mmCIF file of C-alpha atoms in Angstrom:
data_model
loop_
_atom_site.group_PDB
_atom_site.id
_atom_site.type_symbol
_atom_site.label_atom_id
_atom_site.label_comp_id
_atom_site.label_asym_id
_atom_site.label_seq_id
_atom_site.Cartn_x
_atom_site.Cartn_y
_atom_site.Cartn_z
ATOM 1 C CA MET A 1 31.634 22.940 37.450
ATOM 2 C CA MET A 2 30.811 26.497 38.497
ATOM 3 C CA LEU A 3 32.479 27.821 35.339
ATOM 4 C CA ALA A 4 30.385 25.471 33.203
ATOM 5 C CA LEU A 5 27.189 26.582 34.975
ATOM 6 C CA ALA A 6 28.079 30.260 34.525
ATOM 7 C CA LEU A 7 28.817 29.746 30.822
ATOM 8 C CA PHE A 8 25.591 27.790 30.351
ATOM 9 C CA LEU A 9 23.451 30.510 31.944
ATOM 10 C CA THR A 10 25.266 33.175 29.908
ATOM 11 C CA GLY A 11 24.742 31.295 26.663
ATOM 12 C CA LEU A 12 21.094 30.629 27.521
ATOM 13 C CA ALA A 13 20.534 34.332 28.296
ATOM 14 C CA LEU A 14 22.198 35.389 25.039
ATOM 15 C CA SER A 15 20.142 32.913 23.051
ATOM 16 C CA ALA A 16 16.932 34.135 24.691
ATOM 17 C CA PHE A 17 17.845 37.772 24.118
ATOM 18 C CA PHE A 18 18.746 37.520 20.439
ATOM 19 C CA SER A 19 15.922 35.119 19.559
ATOM 20 C CA GLY A 20 13.354 37.234 21.361
ATOM 21 C CA SER A 21 14.593 40.609 20.083
ATOM 22 C CA GLU A 22 14.545 39.320 16.520
ATOM 23 C CA THR A 23 10.869 38.417 16.885
ATOM 24 C CA GLY A 24 10.197 41.722 18.637
ATOM 25 C CA MET A 25 11.739 43.748 15.814
ATOM 26 C CA TYR A 26 9.448 42.022 13.325
ATOM 27 C CA ARG A 27 6.374 42.611 15.484
ATOM 28 C CA VAL A 28 6.875 46.094 16.936
ATOM 29 C CA SER A 29 4.946 49.018 15.466
ATOM 30 C CA ARG A 30 7.358 51.146 13.459
ATOM 31 C CA ILE A 31 5.188 54.237 13.999
ATOM 32 C CA ARG A 32 5.413 53.889 17.769
ATOM 33 C CA VAL A 33 9.177 53.402 17.676
ATOM 34 C CA VAL A 34 9.633 56.462 15.439
ATOM 35 C CA LEU A 35 7.537 58.590 17.796
ATOM 36 C CA ASP A 36 9.724 57.427 20.691
ATOM 37 C CA GLY A 37 12.800 58.359 18.698
ATOM 38 C CA LEU A 38 11.481 61.897 18.251
ATOM 39 C CA SER A 39 10.687 62.456 21.903
ATOM 40 C CA ARG A 40 13.111 60.300 23.893
ATOM 41 C CA GLY A 41 16.835 59.667 24.273
ATOM 42 C CA TRP A 42 19.646 58.102 22.303
ATOM 43 C CA ALA A 43 18.493 54.512 22.868
ATOM 44 C CA ALA A 44 15.120 55.212 21.213
ATOM 45 C CA ARG A 45 16.836 56.908 18.276
ATOM 46 C CA GLY A 46 19.237 53.983 18.001
ATOM 47 C CA LEU A 47 16.320 51.553 17.723
ATOM 48 C CA VAL A 48 14.861 53.654 14.899
ATOM 49 C CA TRP A 49 18.235 53.477 13.166
ATOM 50 C CA LEU A 50 18.244 49.693 13.473
ATOM 51 C CA LEU A 51 14.750 49.479 11.994
ATOM 52 C CA ASN A 52 15.936 51.526 9.036
ATOM 53 C CA HIS A 53 19.073 49.389 8.613
ATOM 54 C CA SER A 54 17.629 45.923 8.854
ATOM 55 C CA THR A 55 20.730 44.323 7.308
ATOM 56 C CA VAL A 56 22.847 45.412 10.287
ATOM 57 C CA PHE A 57 20.264 44.162 12.773
ATOM 58 C CA ILE A 58 19.847 40.763 11.113
ATOM 59 C CA ALA A 59 23.609 40.301 10.934
ATOM 60 C CA THR A 60 23.871 41.232 14.632
ATOM 61 C CA ALA A 61 21.167 38.716 15.570
ATOM 62 C CA LEU A 62 22.860 36.054 13.434
ATOM 63 C CA VAL A 63 26.248 36.580 15.071
ATOM 64 C CA GLY A 64 24.679 36.748 18.539
ATOM 65 C CA ASN A 65 22.737 33.522 18.123
ATOM 66 C CA ASN A 66 25.801 31.695 16.846
ATOM 67 C CA LEU A 67 27.835 32.993 19.774
ATOM 68 C CA ALA A 68 25.114 31.902 22.209
ATOM 69 C CA ASN A 69 24.980 28.407 20.692
ATOM 70 C CA TYR A 70 28.751 28.091 20.901
ATOM 71 C CA VAL A 71 28.877 29.195 24.560
ATOM 72 C CA THR A 72 26.011 26.868 25.507
ATOM 73 C CA SER A 73 27.596 23.884 23.778
ATOM 74 C CA LEU A 74 30.956 24.615 25.403
ATOM 75 C CA ALA A 75 29.302 24.844 28.833
ATOM 76 C CA ILE A 76 27.582 21.488 28.410
ATOM 77 C CA VAL A 77 30.848 19.837 27.342
ATOM 78 C CA LEU A 78 32.738 21.349 30.295
ATOM 79 C CA GLY A 79 29.978 20.324 32.704
ATOM 80 C CA VAL A 80 29.971 16.739 31.491
ATOM 81 C CA GLN A 81 33.772 16.572 31.695
ATOM 82 C CA ALA A 82 33.729 17.927 35.253
ATOM 83 C CA SER A 83 30.957 15.688 36.596
ATOM 84 C CA LEU A 84 31.213 12.513 34.544
ATOM 85 C CA SER A 85 33.937 10.574 32.850
ATOM 86 C CA GLY A 86 34.234 13.033 29.987
ATOM 87 C CA SER A 87 33.877 10.373 27.287
ATOM 88 C CA ALA A 88 32.462 11.226 23.869
ATOM 89 C CA SER A 89 29.253 9.294 24.549
ATOM 90 C CA ALA A 90 28.721 11.168 27.834
ATOM 91 C CA GLU A 91 29.203 14.538 26.110
ATOM 92 C CA LEU A 92 26.714 13.543 23.400
ATOM 93 C CA LEU A 93 24.182 12.350 25.991
ATOM 94 C CA GLY A 94 24.565 15.553 28.005
ATOM 95 C CA THR A 95 23.952 17.650 24.871
ATOM 96 C CA ILE A 96 20.830 15.647 24.013
ATOM 97 C CA LEU A 97 19.438 15.985 27.542
ATOM 98 C CA MET A 98 19.991 19.737 27.663
ATOM 99 C CA THR A 99 18.566 20.439 24.193
ATOM 100 C CA PRO A 100 14.912 20.718 25.395
ATOM 101 C CA VAL A 101 15.980 23.163 28.117
ATOM 102 C CA VAL A 102 17.861 25.341 25.621
ATOM 103 C CA PHE A 103 14.997 25.194 23.130
ATOM 104 C CA VAL A 104 12.286 26.137 25.641
ATOM 105 C CA PHE A 105 14.121 28.822 27.615
ATOM 106 C CA GLY A 106 16.463 30.051 24.895
ATOM 107 C CA GLU A 107 14.115 30.023 21.898
ATOM 108 C CA LEU A 108 10.434 29.233 22.471
ATOM 109 C CA LEU A 109 9.665 31.223 25.635
ATOM 110 C CA PRO A 110 11.478 34.471 24.657
ATOM 111 C CA LYS A 111 9.933 34.415 21.181
ATOM 112 C CA PHE A 112 6.500 33.969 22.757
ATOM 113 C CA LEU A 113 7.038 36.877 25.155
ATOM 114 C CA PHE A 114 8.444 39.244 22.527
ATOM 115 C CA TYR A 115 5.694 38.271 20.121
ATOM 116 C CA HIS A 116 2.962 39.335 22.547
ATOM 117 C CA ALA A 117 4.738 42.374 24.057
ATOM 118 C CA PRO A 118 7.305 43.563 21.497
ATOM 119 C CA TYR A 119 7.237 47.273 22.308
ATOM 120 C CA ARG A 120 7.546 46.891 26.071
ATOM 121 C CA LEU A 121 10.330 44.307 25.969
ATOM 122 C CA LEU A 122 12.306 46.129 23.292
ATOM 123 C CA SER A 123 12.045 49.322 25.352
ATOM 124 C CA TYR A 124 13.631 47.472 28.284
ATOM 125 C CA THR A 125 16.357 45.788 26.258
ATOM 126 C CA ARG A 126 17.245 48.353 23.572
ATOM 127 C CA PRO A 127 20.445 49.582 25.347
ATOM 128 C CA VAL A 128 21.710 45.989 25.395
ATOM 129 C CA LEU A 129 20.721 45.519 21.761
ATOM 130 C CA LEU A 130 22.575 48.668 20.737
ATOM 131 C CA PHE A 131 25.627 47.574 22.753
ATOM 132 C CA PHE A 132 25.841 44.271 20.882
ATOM 133 C CA THR A 133 25.176 46.060 17.587
ATOM 134 C CA VAL A 134 28.270 48.203 18.118
ATOM 135 C CA LEU A 135 30.265 45.233 19.445
ATOM 136 C CA PHE A 136 29.458 43.024 16.448
ATOM 137 C CA LEU A 137 29.569 45.849 13.890
ATOM 138 C CA PRO A 138 32.833 44.756 12.156
ATOM 139 C CA VAL A 139 31.454 41.254 11.630
ATOM 140 C CA SER A 140 28.034 42.622 10.643
ATOM 141 C CA LEU A 141 29.587 44.865 7.999
ATOM 142 C CA LEU A 142 31.564 41.918 6.651
ATOM 143 C CA LEU A 143 28.366 39.866 6.403
ATOM 144 C CA GLY A 144 26.677 42.796 4.681
ATOM 145 C CA LEU A 145 29.431 42.901 2.058
ATOM 146 C CA LEU A 146 29.096 39.146 1.592
ATOM 147 C CA ALA A 147 25.330 39.536 1.149
ATOM 148 C CA ARG A 148 25.877 42.224 -1.462
ATOM 149 C CA ALA A 149 28.303 39.971 -3.327
ATOM 150 C CA LEU A 150 25.749 37.150 -3.262
ATOM 151 C CA ARG A 151 23.112 39.525 -4.608
ATOM 152 C CA TYR A 152 25.303 40.352 -7.593
ATOM 153 C CA VAL A 153 25.874 36.658 -8.255
ATOM 154 C CA THR A 154 22.384 35.265 -7.612
ATOM 155 C CA GLY A 155 20.150 38.327 -7.785
ATOM 156 C CA GLU A 156 19.011 37.816 -4.188
ATOM 157 C CA THR A 157 20.378 38.500 -0.722
ATOM 158 C CA PRO A 158 19.678 36.624 2.516
ATOM 159 C CA PHE A 159 19.188 39.948 4.316
ATOM 160 C CA HIS A 160 16.683 41.449 1.871
ATOM 161 C CA VAL A 161 13.757 41.555 4.314
ATOM 162 C CA ARG A 162 13.170 45.274 4.808
ATOM 163 C CA LEU A 163 10.212 45.410 2.414
ATOM 164 C CA GLY A 164 8.753 42.282 3.954
ATOM 165 C CA MET A 165 8.947 43.851 7.409
ATOM 166 C CA ALA A 166 7.355 47.075 6.164
ATOM 167 C CA ARG A 167 4.592 45.159 4.405
ATOM 168 C CA ARG A 168 3.649 43.227 7.543
ATOM 169 C CA GLU A 169 3.628 46.444 9.555
ATOM 170 C CA LEU A 170 1.401 48.190 7.023
ATOM 171 C CA GLU A 171 -1.016 45.279 6.844
ATOM 172 C CA GLN A 172 -1.228 45.229 10.636
ATOM 173 C CA VAL A 173 -1.982 48.968 10.777
ATOM 174 C CA LEU A 174 -4.628 48.685 8.054
ATOM 175 C CA ARG A 175 -6.259 45.703 9.719
ATOM 176 C CA GLU A 176 -6.379 47.413 13.110
ATOM 177 C CA GLY A 177 -7.722 50.608 11.539
ATOM 178 C CA HIS A 178 -10.458 48.676 9.747
ATOM 179 C CA GLU A 179 -11.430 46.807 12.918
ATOM 180 C CA ALA A 180 -11.556 50.076 14.867
ATOM 181 C CA GLY A 181 -13.836 51.647 12.264
ATOM 182 C CA ILE A 182 -11.287 54.255 11.165
ATOM 183 C CA LEU A 183 -10.885 52.826 7.661
ATOM 184 C CA ALA A 184 -13.731 51.748 5.412
ATOM 185 C CA GLY A 185 -13.334 48.619 3.331
ATOM 186 C CA SER A 186 -12.724 50.609 0.141
ATOM 187 C CA GLN A 187 -10.094 52.748 1.858
ATOM 188 C CA ARG A 188 -8.272 49.695 3.122
ATOM 189 C CA ALA A 189 -8.397 48.149 -0.365
ATOM 190 C CA LEU A 190 -6.970 51.335 -1.866
ATOM 191 C CA ALA A 191 -4.157 51.428 0.687
ATOM 192 C CA ASN A 192 -3.346 47.775 -0.029
ATOM 193 C CA ASN A 193 -3.312 48.498 -3.762
ATOM 194 C CA VAL A 194 -0.898 51.374 -3.257
ATOM 195 C CA PHE A 195 1.477 49.043 -1.434
ATOM 196 C CA GLU A 196 1.067 46.119 -3.853
ATOM 197 C CA ILE A 197 1.168 48.035 -7.141
ATOM 198 C CA GLY A 198 3.281 51.043 -6.221
ATOM 199 C CA ASN A 199 6.446 48.948 -6.043
ATOM 200 C CA GLN A 200 6.020 47.448 -9.513
ATOM 201 C CA PRO A 201 7.916 48.899 -12.510
ATOM 202 C CA ALA A 202 5.937 51.646 -14.230
ATOM 203 C CA VAL A 203 6.833 50.168 -17.603
ATOM 204 C CA ARG A 204 4.369 47.324 -16.929
ATOM 205 C CA PHE A 205 1.481 49.796 -17.200
ATOM 206 C CA GLY A 206 2.685 51.713 -20.257
ATOM 207 C CA VAL A 207 2.068 51.308 -23.982
ATOM 208 C CA PRO A 208 4.417 51.510 -26.979
ATOM 209 C CA LEU A 209 5.066 54.950 -28.418
ATOM 210 C CA SER A 210 3.176 54.014 -31.569
ATOM 211 C CA ARG A 211 -0.090 53.603 -29.635
ATOM 212 C CA LEU A 212 -0.349 57.359 -28.958
ATOM 213 C CA ALA A 213 -0.836 60.101 -31.531
ATOM 214 C CA THR A 214 2.322 62.073 -32.283
ATOM 215 C CA VAL A 215 2.782 65.396 -34.083
ATOM 216 C CA ASP A 216 5.845 67.503 -34.782
ATOM 217 C CA GLU A 217 6.408 70.722 -32.884
ATOM 218 C CA GLY A 218 4.874 73.548 -34.888
ATOM 219 C CA ASP A 219 2.082 71.463 -36.481
ATOM 220 C CA ASP A 220 -1.279 73.219 -36.444
ATOM 221 C CA ARG A 221 -4.309 72.382 -34.300
ATOM 222 C CA ASP A 222 -6.106 70.505 -37.067
ATOM 223 C CA ALA A 223 -3.163 68.131 -37.566
ATOM 224 C CA ALA A 224 -3.123 67.347 -33.851
ATOM 225 C CA LYS A 225 -6.888 66.722 -33.750
ATOM 226 C CA SER A 226 -6.693 64.443 -36.755
ATOM 227 C CA ALA A 227 -3.848 62.449 -35.195
ATOM 228 C CA ALA A 228 -5.824 62.042 -31.965
ATOM 229 C CA ARG A 229 -8.918 60.830 -33.857
ATOM 230 C CA ARG A 230 -6.877 58.282 -35.826
ATOM 231 C CA GLN A 231 -5.375 56.769 -32.675
ATOM 232 C CA GLY A 232 -8.548 57.048 -30.585
ATOM 233 C CA HIS A 233 -6.624 58.472 -27.637
ATOM 234 C CA PRO A 234 -7.228 61.843 -25.925
ATOM 235 C CA ILE A 235 -3.487 62.623 -25.570
ATOM 236 C CA VAL A 236 -1.287 63.836 -28.412
ATOM 237 C CA LEU A 237 2.482 63.745 -28.015
ATOM 238 C CA VAL A 238 4.577 66.626 -29.356
ATOM 239 C CA ARG A 239 7.890 65.692 -30.946
ATOM 240 C CA ARG A 240 10.987 67.791 -31.567
ATOM 241 C CA HIS A 241 13.759 66.170 -33.603
ATOM 242 C CA LYS A 242 12.436 62.685 -32.772
ATOM 243 C CA LYS A 243 12.337 63.470 -29.028
ATOM 244 C CA ILE A 244 9.067 63.762 -27.090
ATOM 245 C CA VAL A 245 9.049 67.197 -25.464
ATOM 246 C CA GLY A 246 5.388 67.738 -24.548
ATOM 247 C CA CYS A 247 1.779 66.632 -24.915
ATOM 248 C CA LEU A 248 -1.618 68.077 -25.832
ATOM 249 C CA LEU A 249 -5.084 67.119 -24.612
ATOM 250 C CA PHE A 250 -7.743 66.515 -27.249
ATOM 251 C CA ALA A 251 -10.313 68.370 -25.109
ATOM 252 C CA ASP A 252 -8.116 71.489 -25.187
ATOM 253 C CA LEU A 253 -7.686 71.200 -28.939
ATOM 254 C CA LEU A 254 -11.462 71.385 -29.400
ATOM 255 C CA ASN A 255 -11.570 74.782 -27.688
ATOM 256 C CA GLU A 256 -11.042 77.171 -30.580
ATOM 257 C CA GLN A 257 -11.243 80.231 -28.328
ATOM 258 C CA ARG A 258 -7.728 80.025 -26.916
ATOM 259 C CA ASP A 259 -4.258 78.964 -27.899
ATOM 260 C CA VAL A 260 -3.013 75.639 -26.678
ATOM 261 C CA GLU A 261 0.555 75.181 -25.467
ATOM 262 C CA PRO A 262 2.067 71.701 -25.022
ATOM 263 C CA SER A 263 2.271 70.503 -21.431
ATOM 264 C CA PRO A 264 5.628 69.122 -20.243
ATOM 265 C CA VAL A 265 6.272 65.396 -20.095
ATOM 266 C CA VAL A 266 8.211 63.544 -17.428
ATOM 267 C CA ASP A 267 11.370 61.716 -18.466
ATOM 268 C CA ALA A 268 11.854 58.558 -16.405
ATOM 269 C CA LEU A 269 13.783 55.321 -16.579
ATOM 270 C CA ALA A 270 12.118 52.068 -17.533
ATOM 271 C CA THR A 271 13.222 50.671 -14.159
ATOM 272 C CA ASP A 272 11.462 53.390 -12.129
ATOM 273 C CA LYS A 273 8.627 52.261 -9.868
ATOM 274 C CA HIS A 274 4.933 52.894 -10.438
ATOM 275 C CA MET A 275 4.398 55.148 -7.428
ATOM 276 C CA SER A 276 7.576 57.128 -8.052
ATOM 277 C CA VAL A 277 6.511 57.990 -11.610
ATOM 278 C CA LEU A 278 2.932 58.769 -10.553
ATOM 279 C CA LEU A 279 4.109 61.203 -7.863
ATOM 280 C CA ARG A 280 6.396 62.934 -10.354
ATOM 281 C CA LEU A 281 3.477 63.341 -12.762
ATOM 282 C CA TYR A 282 1.436 65.042 -10.060
ATOM 283 C CA GLU A 283 4.335 67.235 -8.974
ATOM 284 C CA THR A 284 4.925 68.519 -12.508
ATOM 285 C CA GLY A 285 1.241 68.662 -13.487
ATOM 286 C CA SER A 286 1.937 66.450 -16.479
ATOM 287 C CA GLU A 287 -0.198 63.699 -17.965
ATOM 288 C CA VAL A 288 2.523 61.654 -19.660
ATOM 289 C CA ALA A 289 5.786 60.010 -18.659
ATOM 290 C CA VAL A 290 8.258 58.765 -21.249
ATOM 291 C CA LEU A 291 10.123 55.688 -20.015
ATOM 292 C CA THR A 292 13.543 55.132 -21.546
ATOM 293 C CA ASP A 293 16.481 52.788 -21.172
ATOM 294 C CA ARG A 294 19.751 54.168 -19.858
ATOM 295 C CA ASP A 295 20.960 54.662 -23.431
ATOM 296 C CA GLY A 296 17.974 56.932 -24.171
ATOM 297 C CA THR A 297 15.895 54.445 -26.166
ATOM 298 C CA VAL A 298 12.165 54.904 -25.521
ATOM 299 C CA ARG A 299 10.754 51.725 -24.011
ATOM 300 C CA SER A 300 7.219 52.844 -23.282
ATOM 301 C CA VAL A 301 4.879 55.755 -22.664
ATOM 302 C CA VAL A 302 2.622 55.792 -19.621
ATOM 303 C CA THR A 303 -0.153 58.249 -18.778
ATOM 304 C CA ARG A 304 -1.388 59.362 -15.386
ATOM 305 C CA ARG A 305 -4.692 57.556 -15.999
ATOM 306 C CA GLN A 306 -2.900 54.284 -16.773
ATOM 307 C CA LEU A 307 -1.130 54.503 -13.413
ATOM 308 C CA LEU A 308 -4.231 55.494 -11.449
ATOM 309 C CA LEU A 309 -6.644 52.847 -12.743
ATOM 310 C CA PRO A 310 -4.819 49.829 -11.201
ATOM 311 C CA LEU A 311 -4.892 51.541 -7.798
ATOM 312 C CA LEU A 312 -8.650 51.991 -7.988
ATOM 313 C CA THR A 313 -9.601 48.656 -9.533
ATOM 314 C CA ALA A 314 -7.059 46.019 -8.441
ATOM 315 C CA GLY A 315 -8.427 43.780 -5.749
ATOM 316 C CA SER A 316 -11.793 45.611 -5.684
ATOM 317 C CA SER A 317 -13.671 42.502 -6.607
#
């Protein structure tokens, strides 16, 4: 009977720990954890590592919860066998009677506590969390490989929650900043747009190559101005042997006082994200990105303005 009681309390504690820490990891401020990792010891840095490798953490919590459920069920069966007749009906009745206790103290109460004080409780329990992470690492890696295989088959993975966690954290920071008066409504809307739109493929905002004026390298200024007027677009692409190598601005072409040299274009893949392409345009000082497939076929052309406008207008109404 004492063995059954010890196993039951152990299983209940494990269930409470893994259920609560899972909720705490979703709720804790990533910024605060990162700052702790910069200024404190190995446990704080380990928690930052877990936040950045959410697949390992979720697999650890999954294994831990299953282990806790197994230990708790075994303890109930052993307790019933030691105190009662040990029949199948008695074991079933004992499990039913203990279910509310396990649910309240092993699931509901720890989730409630970690939900309202995630940083404090994770700070207390992070050495234990890191210990079980290392202990369950072989199984966690196996589950990670299984998840990757499922992603190749179905296109999804049961552990693909990192972006969801980051999105909730960002929304919480923006909401708190707005309530504190640090962020104006327009600033919060812009930040939300960056998060919503920046992860979309840049090709969604581009136009076909034929929509922009194109001239061959070496064509004179008048040919470039005429091409821009025909297409009604202020950017003229410069082509060398059927490959886009630069661009000209119509405003620069109107200035007859100086020579105009083509500006470089950014070569990107059609699968690249909106924000990634926009940052590359700013880094290179270019106005145009040419989006191609992996075989080099041009899928679309996107300008800096076409990437900026959705950030400034989406959700503004």
